[in-house]
mmCIF file of C-alpha atoms in Angstrom:
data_model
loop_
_atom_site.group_PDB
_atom_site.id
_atom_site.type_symbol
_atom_site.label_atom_id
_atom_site.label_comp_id
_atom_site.label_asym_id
_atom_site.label_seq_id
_atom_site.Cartn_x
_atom_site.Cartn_y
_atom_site.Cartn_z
ATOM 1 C CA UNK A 1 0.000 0.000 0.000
ATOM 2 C CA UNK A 2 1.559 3.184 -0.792
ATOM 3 C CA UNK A 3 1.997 5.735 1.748
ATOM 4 C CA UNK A 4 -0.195 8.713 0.890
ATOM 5 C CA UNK A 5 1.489 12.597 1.904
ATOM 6 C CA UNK A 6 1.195 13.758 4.889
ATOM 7 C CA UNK A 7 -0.929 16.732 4.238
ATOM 8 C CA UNK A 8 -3.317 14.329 2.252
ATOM 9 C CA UNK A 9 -3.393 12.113 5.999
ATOM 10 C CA UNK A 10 -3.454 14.879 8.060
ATOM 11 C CA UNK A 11 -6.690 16.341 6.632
ATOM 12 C CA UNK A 12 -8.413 12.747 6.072
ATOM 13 C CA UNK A 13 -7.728 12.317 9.826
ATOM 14 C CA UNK A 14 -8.883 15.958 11.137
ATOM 15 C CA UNK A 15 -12.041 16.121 8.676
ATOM 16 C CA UNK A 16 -13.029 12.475 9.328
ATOM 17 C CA UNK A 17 -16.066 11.314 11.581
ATOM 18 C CA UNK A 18 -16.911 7.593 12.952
ATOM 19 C CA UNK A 19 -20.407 7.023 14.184
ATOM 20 C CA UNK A 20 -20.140 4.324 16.454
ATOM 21 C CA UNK A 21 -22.341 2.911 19.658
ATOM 22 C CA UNK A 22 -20.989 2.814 23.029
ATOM 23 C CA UNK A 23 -20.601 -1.206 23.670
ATOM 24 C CA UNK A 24 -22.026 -2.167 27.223
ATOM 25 C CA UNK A 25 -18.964 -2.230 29.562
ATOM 26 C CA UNK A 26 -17.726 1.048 28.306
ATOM 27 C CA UNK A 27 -16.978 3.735 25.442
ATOM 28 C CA UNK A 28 -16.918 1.803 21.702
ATOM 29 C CA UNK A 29 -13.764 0.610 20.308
ATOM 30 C CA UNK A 30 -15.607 1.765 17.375
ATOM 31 C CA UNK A 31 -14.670 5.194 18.120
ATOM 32 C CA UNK A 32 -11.378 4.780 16.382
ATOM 33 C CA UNK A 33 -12.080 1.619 14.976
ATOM 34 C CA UNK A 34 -9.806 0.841 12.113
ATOM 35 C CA UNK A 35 -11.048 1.736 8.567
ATOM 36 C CA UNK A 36 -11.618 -1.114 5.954
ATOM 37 C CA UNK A 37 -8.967 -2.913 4.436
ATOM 38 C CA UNK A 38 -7.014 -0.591 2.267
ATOM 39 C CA UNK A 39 -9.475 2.740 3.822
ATOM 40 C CA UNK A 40 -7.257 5.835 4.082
ATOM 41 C CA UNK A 41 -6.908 6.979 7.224
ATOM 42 C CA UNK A 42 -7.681 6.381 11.166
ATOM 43 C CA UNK A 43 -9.735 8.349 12.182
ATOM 44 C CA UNK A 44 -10.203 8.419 16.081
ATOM 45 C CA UNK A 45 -13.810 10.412 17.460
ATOM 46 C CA UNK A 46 -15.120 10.812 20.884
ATOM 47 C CA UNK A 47 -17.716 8.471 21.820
ATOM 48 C CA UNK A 48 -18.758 8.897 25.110
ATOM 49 C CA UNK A 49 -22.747 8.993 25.332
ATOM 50 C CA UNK A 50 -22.987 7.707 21.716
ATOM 51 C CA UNK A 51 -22.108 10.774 20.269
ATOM 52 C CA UNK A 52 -19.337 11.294 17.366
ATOM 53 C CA UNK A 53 -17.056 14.179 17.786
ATOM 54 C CA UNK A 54 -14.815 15.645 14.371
ATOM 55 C CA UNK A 55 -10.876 13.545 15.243
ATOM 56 C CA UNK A 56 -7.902 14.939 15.564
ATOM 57 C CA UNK A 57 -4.084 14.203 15.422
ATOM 58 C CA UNK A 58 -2.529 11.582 18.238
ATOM 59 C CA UNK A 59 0.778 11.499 17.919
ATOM 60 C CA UNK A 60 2.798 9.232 19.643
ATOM 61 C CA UNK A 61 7.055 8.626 20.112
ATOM 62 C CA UNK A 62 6.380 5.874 17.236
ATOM 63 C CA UNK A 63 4.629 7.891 14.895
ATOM 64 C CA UNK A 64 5.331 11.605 15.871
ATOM 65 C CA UNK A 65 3.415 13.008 12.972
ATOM 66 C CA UNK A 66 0.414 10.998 13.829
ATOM 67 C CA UNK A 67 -0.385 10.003 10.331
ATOM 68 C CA UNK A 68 -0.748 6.437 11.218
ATOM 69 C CA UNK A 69 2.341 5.047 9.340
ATOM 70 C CA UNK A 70 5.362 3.620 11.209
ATOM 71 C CA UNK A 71 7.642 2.536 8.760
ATOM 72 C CA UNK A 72 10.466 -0.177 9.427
ATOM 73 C CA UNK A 73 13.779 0.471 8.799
ATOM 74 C CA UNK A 74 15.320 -1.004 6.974
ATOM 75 C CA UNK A 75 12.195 -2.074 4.937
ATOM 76 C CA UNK A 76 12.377 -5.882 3.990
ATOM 77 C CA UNK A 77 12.614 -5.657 -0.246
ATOM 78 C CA UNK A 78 13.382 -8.126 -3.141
ATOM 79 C CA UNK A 79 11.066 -11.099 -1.243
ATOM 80 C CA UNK A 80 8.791 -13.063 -3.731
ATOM 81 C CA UNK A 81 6.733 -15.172 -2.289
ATOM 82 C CA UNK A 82 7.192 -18.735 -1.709
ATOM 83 C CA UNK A 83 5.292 -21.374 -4.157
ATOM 84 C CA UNK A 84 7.934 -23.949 -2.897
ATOM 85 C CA UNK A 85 6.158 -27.177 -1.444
ATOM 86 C CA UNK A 86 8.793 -28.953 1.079
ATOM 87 C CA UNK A 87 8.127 -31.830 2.677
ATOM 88 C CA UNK A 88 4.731 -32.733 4.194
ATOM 89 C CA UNK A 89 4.497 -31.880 7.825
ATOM 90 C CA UNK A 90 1.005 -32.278 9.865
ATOM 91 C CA UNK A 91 2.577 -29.759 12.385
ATOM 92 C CA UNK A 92 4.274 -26.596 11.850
ATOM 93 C CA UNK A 93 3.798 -24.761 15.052
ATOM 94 C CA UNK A 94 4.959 -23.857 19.015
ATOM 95 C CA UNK A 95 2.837 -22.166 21.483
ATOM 96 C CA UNK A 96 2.916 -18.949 23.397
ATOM 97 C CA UNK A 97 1.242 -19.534 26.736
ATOM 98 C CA UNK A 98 0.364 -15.914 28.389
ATOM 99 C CA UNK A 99 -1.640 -14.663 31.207
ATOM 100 C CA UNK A 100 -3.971 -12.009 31.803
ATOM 101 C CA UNK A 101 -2.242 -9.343 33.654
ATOM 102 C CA UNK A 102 -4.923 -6.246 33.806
ATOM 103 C CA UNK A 103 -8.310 -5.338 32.632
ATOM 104 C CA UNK A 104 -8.166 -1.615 31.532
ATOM 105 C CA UNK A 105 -9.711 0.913 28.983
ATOM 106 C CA UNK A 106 -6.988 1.456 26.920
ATOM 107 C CA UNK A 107 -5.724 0.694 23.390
ATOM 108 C CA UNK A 108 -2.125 1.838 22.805
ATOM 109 C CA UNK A 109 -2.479 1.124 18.591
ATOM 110 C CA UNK A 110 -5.765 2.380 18.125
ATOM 111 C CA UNK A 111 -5.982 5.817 21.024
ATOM 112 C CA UNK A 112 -1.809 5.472 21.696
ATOM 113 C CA UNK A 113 -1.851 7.916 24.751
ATOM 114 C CA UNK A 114 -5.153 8.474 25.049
ATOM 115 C CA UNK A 115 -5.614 6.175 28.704
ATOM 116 C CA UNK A 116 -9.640 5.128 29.548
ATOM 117 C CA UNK A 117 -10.493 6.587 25.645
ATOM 118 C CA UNK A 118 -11.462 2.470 24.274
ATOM 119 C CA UNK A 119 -13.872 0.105 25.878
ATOM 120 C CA UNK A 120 -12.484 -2.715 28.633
ATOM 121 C CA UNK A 121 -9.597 -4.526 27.093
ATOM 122 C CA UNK A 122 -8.642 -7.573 28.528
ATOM 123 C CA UNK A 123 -4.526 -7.844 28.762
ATOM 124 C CA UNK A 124 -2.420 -10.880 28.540
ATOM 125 C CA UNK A 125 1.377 -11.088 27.991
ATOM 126 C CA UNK A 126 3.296 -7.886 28.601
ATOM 127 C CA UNK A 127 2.281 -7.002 32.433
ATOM 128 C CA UNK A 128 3.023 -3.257 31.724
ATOM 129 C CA UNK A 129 0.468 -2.269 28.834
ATOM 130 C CA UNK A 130 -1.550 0.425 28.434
ATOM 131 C CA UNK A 131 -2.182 3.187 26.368
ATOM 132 C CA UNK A 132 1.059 5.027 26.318
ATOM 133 C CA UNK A 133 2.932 1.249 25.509
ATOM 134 C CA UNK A 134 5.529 1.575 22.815
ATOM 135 C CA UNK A 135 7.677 -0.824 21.654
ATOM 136 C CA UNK A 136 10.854 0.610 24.223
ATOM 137 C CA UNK A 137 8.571 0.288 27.087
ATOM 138 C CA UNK A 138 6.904 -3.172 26.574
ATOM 139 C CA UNK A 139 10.806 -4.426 25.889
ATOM 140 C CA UNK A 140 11.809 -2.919 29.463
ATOM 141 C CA UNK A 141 8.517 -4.896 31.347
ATOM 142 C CA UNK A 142 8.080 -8.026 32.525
ATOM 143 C CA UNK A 143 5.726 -10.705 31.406
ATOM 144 C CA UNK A 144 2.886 -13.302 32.134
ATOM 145 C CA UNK A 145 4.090 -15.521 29.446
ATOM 146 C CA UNK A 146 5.831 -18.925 30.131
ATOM 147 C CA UNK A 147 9.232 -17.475 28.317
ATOM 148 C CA UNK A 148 10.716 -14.263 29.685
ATOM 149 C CA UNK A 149 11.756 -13.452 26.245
ATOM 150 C CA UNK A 150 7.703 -12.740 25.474
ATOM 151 C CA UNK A 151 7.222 -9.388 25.826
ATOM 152 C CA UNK A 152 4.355 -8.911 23.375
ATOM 153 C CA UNK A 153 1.388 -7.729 24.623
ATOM 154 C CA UNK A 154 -2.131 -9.455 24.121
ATOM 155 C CA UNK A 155 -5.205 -8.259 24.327
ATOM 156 C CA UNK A 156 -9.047 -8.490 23.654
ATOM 157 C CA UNK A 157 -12.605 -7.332 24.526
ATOM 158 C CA UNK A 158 -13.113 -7.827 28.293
ATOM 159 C CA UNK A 159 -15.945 -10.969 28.404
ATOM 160 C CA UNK A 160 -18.575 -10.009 30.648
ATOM 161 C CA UNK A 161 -21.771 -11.772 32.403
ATOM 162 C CA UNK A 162 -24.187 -9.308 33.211
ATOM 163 C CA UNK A 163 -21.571 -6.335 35.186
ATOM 164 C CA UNK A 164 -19.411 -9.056 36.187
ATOM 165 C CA UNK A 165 -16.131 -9.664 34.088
ATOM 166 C CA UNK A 166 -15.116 -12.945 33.355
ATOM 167 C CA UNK A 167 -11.663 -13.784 32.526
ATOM 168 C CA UNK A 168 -9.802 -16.255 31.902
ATOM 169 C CA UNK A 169 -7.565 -18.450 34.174
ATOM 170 C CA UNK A 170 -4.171 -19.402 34.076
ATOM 171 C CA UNK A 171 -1.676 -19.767 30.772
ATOM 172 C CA UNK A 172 -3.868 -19.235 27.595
ATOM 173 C CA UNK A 173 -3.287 -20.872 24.471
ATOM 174 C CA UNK A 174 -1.402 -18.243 21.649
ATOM 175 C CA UNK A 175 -0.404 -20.405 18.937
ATOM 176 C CA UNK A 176 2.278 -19.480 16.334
ATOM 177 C CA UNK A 177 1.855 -21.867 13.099
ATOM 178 C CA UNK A 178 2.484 -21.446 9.232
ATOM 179 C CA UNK A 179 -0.458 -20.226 7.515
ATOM 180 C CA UNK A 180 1.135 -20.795 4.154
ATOM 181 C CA UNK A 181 2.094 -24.014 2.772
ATOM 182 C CA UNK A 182 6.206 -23.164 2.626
ATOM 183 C CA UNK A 183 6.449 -23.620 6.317
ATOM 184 C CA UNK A 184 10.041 -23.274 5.724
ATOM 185 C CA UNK A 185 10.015 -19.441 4.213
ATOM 186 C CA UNK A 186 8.506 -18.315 8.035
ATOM 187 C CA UNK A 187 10.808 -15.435 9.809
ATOM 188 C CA UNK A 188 10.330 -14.154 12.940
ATOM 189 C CA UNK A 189 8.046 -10.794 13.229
ATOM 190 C CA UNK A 190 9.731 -7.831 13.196
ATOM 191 C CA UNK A 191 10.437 -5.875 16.661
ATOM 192 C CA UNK A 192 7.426 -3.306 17.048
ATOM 193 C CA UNK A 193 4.771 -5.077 14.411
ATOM 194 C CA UNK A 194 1.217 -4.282 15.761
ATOM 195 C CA UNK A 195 -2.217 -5.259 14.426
ATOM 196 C CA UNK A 196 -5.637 -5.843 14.448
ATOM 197 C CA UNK A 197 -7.114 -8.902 14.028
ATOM 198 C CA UNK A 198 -11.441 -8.686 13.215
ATOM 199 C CA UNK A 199 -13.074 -5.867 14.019
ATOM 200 C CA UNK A 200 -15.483 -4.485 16.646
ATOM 201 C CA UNK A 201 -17.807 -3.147 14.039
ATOM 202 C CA UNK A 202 -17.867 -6.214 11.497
ATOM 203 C CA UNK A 203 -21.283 -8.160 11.117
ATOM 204 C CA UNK A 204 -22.116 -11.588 12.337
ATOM 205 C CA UNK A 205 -22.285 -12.475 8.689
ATOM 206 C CA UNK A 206 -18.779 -10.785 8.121
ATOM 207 C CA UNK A 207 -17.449 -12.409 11.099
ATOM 208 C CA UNK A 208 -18.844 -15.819 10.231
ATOM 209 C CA UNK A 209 -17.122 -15.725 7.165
ATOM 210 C CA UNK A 210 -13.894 -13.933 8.211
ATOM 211 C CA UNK A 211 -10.613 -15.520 6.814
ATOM 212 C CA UNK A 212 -9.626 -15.892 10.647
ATOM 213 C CA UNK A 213 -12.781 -17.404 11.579
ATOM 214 C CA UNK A 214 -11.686 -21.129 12.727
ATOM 215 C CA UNK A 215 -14.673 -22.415 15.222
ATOM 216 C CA UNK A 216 -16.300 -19.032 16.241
ATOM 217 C CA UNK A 217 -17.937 -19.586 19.909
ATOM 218 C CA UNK A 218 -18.182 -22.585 21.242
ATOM 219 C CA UNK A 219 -18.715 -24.630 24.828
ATOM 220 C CA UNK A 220 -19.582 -28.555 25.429
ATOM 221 C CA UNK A 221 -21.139 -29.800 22.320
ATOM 222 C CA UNK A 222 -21.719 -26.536 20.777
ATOM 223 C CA UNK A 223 -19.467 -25.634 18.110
ATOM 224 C CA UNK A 224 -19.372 -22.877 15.171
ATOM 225 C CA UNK A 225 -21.329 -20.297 16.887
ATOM 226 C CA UNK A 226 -21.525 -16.495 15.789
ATOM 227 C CA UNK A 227 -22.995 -15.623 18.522
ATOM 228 C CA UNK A 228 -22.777 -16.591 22.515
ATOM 229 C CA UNK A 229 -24.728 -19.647 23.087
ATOM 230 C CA UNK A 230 -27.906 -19.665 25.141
ATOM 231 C CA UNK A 231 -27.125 -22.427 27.424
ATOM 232 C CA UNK A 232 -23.873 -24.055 28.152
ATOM 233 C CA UNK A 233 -23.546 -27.106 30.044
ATOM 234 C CA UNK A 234 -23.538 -26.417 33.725
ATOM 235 C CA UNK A 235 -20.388 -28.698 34.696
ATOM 236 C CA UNK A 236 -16.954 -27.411 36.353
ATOM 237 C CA UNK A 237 -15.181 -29.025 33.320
ATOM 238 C CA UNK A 238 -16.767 -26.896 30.399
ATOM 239 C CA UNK A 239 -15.622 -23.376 29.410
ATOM 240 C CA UNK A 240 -17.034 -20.623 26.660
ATOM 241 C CA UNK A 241 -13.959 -21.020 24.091
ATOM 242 C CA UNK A 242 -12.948 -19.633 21.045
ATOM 243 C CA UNK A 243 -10.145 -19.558 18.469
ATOM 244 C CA UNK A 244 -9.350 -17.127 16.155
ATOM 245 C CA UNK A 245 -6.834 -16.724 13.412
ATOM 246 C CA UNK A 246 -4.674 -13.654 12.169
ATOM 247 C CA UNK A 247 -3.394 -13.080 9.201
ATOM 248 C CA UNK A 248 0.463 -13.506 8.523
ATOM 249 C CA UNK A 249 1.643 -12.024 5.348
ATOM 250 C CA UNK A 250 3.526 -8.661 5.804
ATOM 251 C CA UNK A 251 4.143 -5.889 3.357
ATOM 252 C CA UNK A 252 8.248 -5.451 4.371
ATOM 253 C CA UNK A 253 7.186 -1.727 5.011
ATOM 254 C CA UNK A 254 5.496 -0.656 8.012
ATOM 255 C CA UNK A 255 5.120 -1.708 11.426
ATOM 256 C CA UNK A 256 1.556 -0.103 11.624
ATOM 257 C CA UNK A 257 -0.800 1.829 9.160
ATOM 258 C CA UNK A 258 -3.629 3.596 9.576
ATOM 259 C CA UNK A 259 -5.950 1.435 9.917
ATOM 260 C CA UNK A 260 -3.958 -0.722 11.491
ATOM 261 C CA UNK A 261 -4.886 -3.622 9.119
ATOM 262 C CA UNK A 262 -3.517 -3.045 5.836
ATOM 263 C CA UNK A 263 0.111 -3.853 5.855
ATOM 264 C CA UNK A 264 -0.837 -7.629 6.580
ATOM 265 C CA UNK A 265 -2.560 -9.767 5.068
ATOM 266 C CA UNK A 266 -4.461 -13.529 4.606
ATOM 267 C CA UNK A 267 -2.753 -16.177 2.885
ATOM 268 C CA UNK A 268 -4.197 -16.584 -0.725
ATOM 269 C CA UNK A 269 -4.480 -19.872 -2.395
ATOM 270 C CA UNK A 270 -2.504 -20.589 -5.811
ATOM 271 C CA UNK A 271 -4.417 -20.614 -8.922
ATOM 272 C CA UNK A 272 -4.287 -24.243 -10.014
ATOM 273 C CA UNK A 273 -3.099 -25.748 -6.524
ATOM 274 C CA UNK A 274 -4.397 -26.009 -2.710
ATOM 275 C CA UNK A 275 -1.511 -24.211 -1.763
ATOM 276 C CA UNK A 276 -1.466 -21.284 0.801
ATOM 277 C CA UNK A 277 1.121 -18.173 -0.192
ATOM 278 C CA UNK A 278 1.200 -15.066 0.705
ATOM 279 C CA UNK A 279 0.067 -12.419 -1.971
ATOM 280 C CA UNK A 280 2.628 -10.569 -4.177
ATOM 281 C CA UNK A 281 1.885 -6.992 -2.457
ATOM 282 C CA UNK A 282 2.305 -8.860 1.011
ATOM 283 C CA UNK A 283 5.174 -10.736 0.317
ATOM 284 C CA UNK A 284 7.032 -11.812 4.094
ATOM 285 C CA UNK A 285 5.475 -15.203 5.413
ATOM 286 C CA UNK A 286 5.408 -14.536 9.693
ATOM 287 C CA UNK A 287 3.929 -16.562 11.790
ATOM 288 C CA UNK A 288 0.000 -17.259 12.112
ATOM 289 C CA UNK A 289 -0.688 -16.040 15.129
ATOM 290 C CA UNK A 290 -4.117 -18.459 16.354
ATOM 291 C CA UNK A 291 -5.962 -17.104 19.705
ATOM 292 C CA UNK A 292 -7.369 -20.057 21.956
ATOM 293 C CA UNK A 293 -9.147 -18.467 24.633
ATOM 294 C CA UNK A 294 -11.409 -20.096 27.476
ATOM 295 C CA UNK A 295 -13.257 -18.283 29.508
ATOM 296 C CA UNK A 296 -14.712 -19.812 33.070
ATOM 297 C CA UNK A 297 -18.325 -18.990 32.037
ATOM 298 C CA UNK A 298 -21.313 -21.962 31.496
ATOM 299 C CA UNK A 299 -25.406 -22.653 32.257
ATOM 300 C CA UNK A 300 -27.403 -19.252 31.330
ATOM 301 C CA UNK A 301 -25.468 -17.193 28.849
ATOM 302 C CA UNK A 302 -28.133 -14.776 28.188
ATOM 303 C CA UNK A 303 -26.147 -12.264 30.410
ATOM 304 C CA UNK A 304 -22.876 -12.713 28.296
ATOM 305 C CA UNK A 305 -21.550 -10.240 26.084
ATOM 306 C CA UNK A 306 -18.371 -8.436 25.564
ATOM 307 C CA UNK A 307 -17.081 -4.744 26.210
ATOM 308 C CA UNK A 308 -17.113 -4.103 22.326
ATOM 309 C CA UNK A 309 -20.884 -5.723 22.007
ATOM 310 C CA UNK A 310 -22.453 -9.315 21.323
ATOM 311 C CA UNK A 311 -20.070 -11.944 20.142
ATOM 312 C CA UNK A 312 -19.746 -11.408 16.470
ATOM 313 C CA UNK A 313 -17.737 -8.129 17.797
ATOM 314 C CA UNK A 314 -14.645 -9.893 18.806
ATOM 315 C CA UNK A 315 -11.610 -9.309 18.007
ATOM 316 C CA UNK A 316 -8.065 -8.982 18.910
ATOM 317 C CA UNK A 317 -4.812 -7.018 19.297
ATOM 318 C CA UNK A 318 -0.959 -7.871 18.791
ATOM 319 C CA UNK A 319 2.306 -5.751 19.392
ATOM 320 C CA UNK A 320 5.021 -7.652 19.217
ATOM 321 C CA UNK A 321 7.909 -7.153 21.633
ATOM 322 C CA UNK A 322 9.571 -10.577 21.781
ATOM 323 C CA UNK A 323 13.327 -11.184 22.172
ATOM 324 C CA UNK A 324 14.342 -11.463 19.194
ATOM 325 C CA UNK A 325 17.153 -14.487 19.399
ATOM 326 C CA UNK A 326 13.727 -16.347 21.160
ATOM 327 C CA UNK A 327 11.721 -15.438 18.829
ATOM 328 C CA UNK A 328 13.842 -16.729 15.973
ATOM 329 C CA UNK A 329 15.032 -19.767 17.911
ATOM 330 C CA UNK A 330 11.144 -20.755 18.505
ATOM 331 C CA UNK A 331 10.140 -20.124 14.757
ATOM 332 C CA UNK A 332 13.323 -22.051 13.521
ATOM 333 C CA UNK A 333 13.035 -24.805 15.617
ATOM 334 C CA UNK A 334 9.460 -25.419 15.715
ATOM 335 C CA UNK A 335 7.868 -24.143 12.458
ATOM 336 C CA UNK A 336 10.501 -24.127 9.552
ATOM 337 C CA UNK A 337 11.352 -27.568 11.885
ATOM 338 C CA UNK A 338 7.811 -28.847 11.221
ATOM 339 C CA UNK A 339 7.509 -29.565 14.560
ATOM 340 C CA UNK A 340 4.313 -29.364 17.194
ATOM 341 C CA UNK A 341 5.864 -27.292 20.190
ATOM 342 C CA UNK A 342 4.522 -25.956 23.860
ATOM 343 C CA UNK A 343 6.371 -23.175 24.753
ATOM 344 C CA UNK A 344 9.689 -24.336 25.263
ATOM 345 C CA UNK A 345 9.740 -25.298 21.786
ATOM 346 C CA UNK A 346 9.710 -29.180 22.608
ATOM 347 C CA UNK A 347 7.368 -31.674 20.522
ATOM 348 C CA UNK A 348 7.171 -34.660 22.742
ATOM 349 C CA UNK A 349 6.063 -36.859 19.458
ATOM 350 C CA UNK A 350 9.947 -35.942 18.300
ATOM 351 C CA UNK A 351 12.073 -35.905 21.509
ATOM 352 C CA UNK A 352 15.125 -36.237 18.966
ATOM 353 C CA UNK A 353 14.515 -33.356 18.027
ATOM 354 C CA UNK A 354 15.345 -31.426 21.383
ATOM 355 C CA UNK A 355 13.854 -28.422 22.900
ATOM 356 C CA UNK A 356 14.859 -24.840 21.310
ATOM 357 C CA UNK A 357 14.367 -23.358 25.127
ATOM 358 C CA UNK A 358 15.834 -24.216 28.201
ATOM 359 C CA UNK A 359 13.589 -25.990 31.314
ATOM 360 C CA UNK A 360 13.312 -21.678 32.418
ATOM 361 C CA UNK A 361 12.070 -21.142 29.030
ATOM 362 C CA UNK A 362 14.739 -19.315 27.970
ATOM 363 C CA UNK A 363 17.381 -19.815 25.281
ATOM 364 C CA UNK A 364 20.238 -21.903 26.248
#
């Protein structure tokens, strides 16, 4: 995506208005919900009460013209994406297994130092995020992530039943596979990549069909659900669960755009084939990052809903902050290895194979 001029930007983002309802459980992500795929411009407005207010500016130390862009530098160039098939392997993948660590109203992509300006985000990973997070301060935290070297920062719409927020308990499931069928052309992210994966404003019909969309909302028996179930079962051993996929193709060029969404991208399949590569204006295979989130919630769900609205609003946020030797250990290991990992990087099915971590999960 080309970046537009900054004058162009500047008055896209200053003339702009969002119209967007205040979720229960606090003011709308939708405020400064990010534009359409390939839209011009962020545009961030007051919601409080329901009502739209003309955006302005944010700047931030990342992007101290505010024009949404933060390009990388150096850019990644001359990458053509892989059509290479390499040897069949069921597996590709390692986990990242992170804790919540706050509930808060923040967003630090979408209203960077605007504190309390989104609805209730739910935090996992990086224990020091909030709305003035960049990628120096999340790399001098701490973590709730099995490997210290995780310092990304996680988060989603708080889950709520009725005023009382529900979150979930212990390690969660962050999975880092291929998504395209060259498991073997998969680098690490880049320090500082953020994004947006679905969108608190999408429809139930766009996020049934949404190219991250694996098993929507599900609990017990219940599977594919766009919306929160009526009833779960009422047992200790059954949780409200869903996964959700983001897409993993980068354009080599920016760390974050304007609407936070359009310098990645899905996989595409080749013409001809049932292969998954990345497009040719999204060339750099990353990781697949795959949510798997369980929340302790079951028997009446009329009650549930989340901070950004009913279920078909989720969504979910990703700044990466890793270590970057772990982070390229993990991927080498574990996905351009073809292995199945936890989060030391291990694949009991191939103890050969080793672990890329250490028993503290950290490099060796």
């Amino acid at each position: 995506m080309p970046r537009r001029s900054k004058g162009l930007s500047a008055t896209l983002i200053t003339g702009a208005l969002l119209l967007a309802s205040v979720g229960a459980g606090g003011v709308a992500h939708g405020a400064g919900v990010p534009a359409p795929h390939g839209a011009a411009a962020q545009a961030p407005a007051a919601t409080r009460s329901g009502h739209a207010t003309a955006a302005s500016v944010t700047t931030s130390p990342e992007d101290p013209d505010g024009d949404g862009y933060i390009p990388v530098v150096p850019a990644v160039t001359g990458v053509t994406p892989s059509t290479q098939d390499p040897p069949h392997r069921y597996f590709h993948e390692f986990q990242a297994n992170c804790s919540v660590t706050r509930t808060a109203t923040d967003d630090p992509i979408v209203y960077p130092q605007q504190p309390g300006r989104s609805h209730d985000h739910t935090f996992l990973g990086n224990t020091t995020t909030d709305a003035y997070s960049t990628t120096a301060s999340l790399e001098a935290g701490a973590t709730g992530c099995k490997a210290p070297g995780d310092l990304s920062a996680y988060w989603m719409p708080t889950l709520y039943n009725g005023d009382q927020r529900i979150l979930p308990v212990g390690p969660q499931v962050i999975y880092y596979k291929a998504g395209v069928t060259d498991y073997t052309s998969v680098r690490p992210f880049p320090k500082g990549l953020r994004f947006i994966v679905g969108s608190p404003m999408q429809s139930a019909d766009e996020f049934r069909h949404h190219p991250g969309f694996v098993e929507g909302w599900e609990c017990g028996d219940s599977y594919f659900n766009t919306e929160f179930p009526a009833t779960c079962p009422d047992r200790a051993d059954v949780q409200l669960n869903i996964r959700f996929q983001a897409p993993s193709c980068w354009d080599g060029r920016y760390l974050d755009t304007p609407d936070h969404r359009s310098h990645m991208a899905y996989p595409v399949v080749k013409p001809g084939t049932n292969d998954n590569v990345c497009p040719a204006d999204h060339p750099v295979a990353l990781p697949m990052i795959e949510f798997k989130m369980a929340f302790p919630v079951n028997g009446d769900m009329s009650k549930v809903r989340l901070a950004s609205g009913p279920g078909h609003t989720f969504h979910y946020d990703f700044f990466n902050a890793w270590d970057d030797p772990t982070l390229k250990a993990l991927v080498d290991h574990c996905i351009v290895g073809g292995l199945q990992c936890d989060a030391r990087g291990y694949d009991q099915t191939h103890p050969e194979a080793g672990a890329a971590l250490d028993e503290n999960y950290e490099l060796p």
